[in-house]
Each structure stands twice: as structure tokens, then as C-alpha cells.
């Protein structure tokens, strides 16, 4: 691997981490010595990458430093297109449109060779099962999660029993068979999963909930035994 390619890979390895990672682990991933890893870190910092940490403590990349899109590999382009195609077919119209717009923006700034790779990717999304009908506005759900506001929902459980809940929405799960809202339920005092197709009515409240959605997500991951470094 050339030094330029190694620096790009080091950036990617740092970017996908949510928590500091040791120099030993980074060096092992790149197949280099610790001494070389420290020189690479210093080189990236000199180029403007906001990498925090030092030898023995671990390193993390602060948001804001981006790689030029022309450095995308063929595999990264395939992953991008495959993910966008899944969203364009399986998500609500608003999110599907955003996926298509994102691909168009990426294509516009790629050099000609990579633009051809983007257009020629032959990874397709097969048809999935029909989702249960729902009147729930998924765009409003996503907006409420971003704003970290409380949500009032009228809900039917699996037996059809109705209830009204005030919840703190912090994530959504997109599955082939349904959509799930992950939230802290004030009535139960615990994390709960709500099938979106069983939400009869929802009202976004003006009140923000008192903790961050990232903290709620971490707490849920811990309760489910999910490694937070692997994402959700």
C-alpha cells in the first residue's frame, strides 16, 4: 500500500470510530509499526485533520475534515449506490427522493472515470415484502428525533388494545417487514419499541426531552447488549 493510500485508509479508520482508538490497534489494521503510525498521524494533522489524542491515550477524529469525493474506491461507490438504491425503494417518498438527490450530487463532483463507475454499478435491490399500511408521517418522526422533542402517540398493541403515550423518540429501525420507532416511554419508565403501522395518531410536542438522543441510543444499546462501536 502506498503512503497516500495508507493515509486515506487511516482517515477512514478514524472516521468510523465513535470513541478514541489506540495507536496499537490502528497500526495493526494498517499493517505498519507504531512509529510509522505516529508519523502518519502527524502528517494528517499537518494537513488540517483535527485528530485528538496522543501515544498511549488513543486517537479520535473530530467532525469537519472531509476527504474529496474523487478518492472513493470502486467498493465504496458500490456500497454508496447499493445503500441509496435500498433507501429509494424501501423508505418513504421523502427519504427516497433524498437518496436519489444525494447520488446526483456525488456524481456531479466525481471525475469522469468514477462517474462512469457510479452509473455502471450492477448491484440491484430485489423486491421486498409488502409493508403494512400506515398513515404515520415518517418525515415528521425523523424531524422529531432530530429536534429531540417529545412525541404524543395513540398506539395499538399486538392485541389491538389502545393506549396513549408520551415518548422520547431517539431512533428508527427500517426492516423489510415493518418500521420501528425506538423511544423512552414516560408511562413505562423504560425503552420501548413501537411499530409505526400501529401508531394511530402522533403529535410532536414543543417540549424537548431532558437528555440527548445519543445518550438514549447508547443506553438502549447497552440494554440490548449491542456494541456501540459497531453502530446501530
Coordinates of C-alpha atoms in Angstrom, one line a residue, residues 164-168 170 183-194 216 219 223:
X164 CA -51.8 7.0 24.7
X165 CA -48.1 7.6 25.4
X166 CA -45.7 10.5 25.7
X167 CA -42.4 9.2 24.4
X168 CA -38.9 10.5 23.8
X170 CA -34.4 8.7 19.6
X183 CA -38.2 5.7 22.3
X184 CA -38.1 6.2 26.0
X185 CA -41.7 5.8 27.3
X186 CA -42.6 8.1 30.2
X187 CA -45.5 5.8 31.2
X188 CA -43.3 2.7 31.5
X189 CA -40.1 4.4 32.5
X190 CA -38.2 2.3 30.1
X191 CA -37.1 2.0 26.5
X192 CA -39.8 0.7 24.2
X193 CA -40.2 -0.3 20.6
X194 CA -43.3 0.8 18.7
X216 CA -30.7 7.4 24.9
X219 CA -28.4 3.3 26.9
X223 CA -29.6 -2.7 27.5

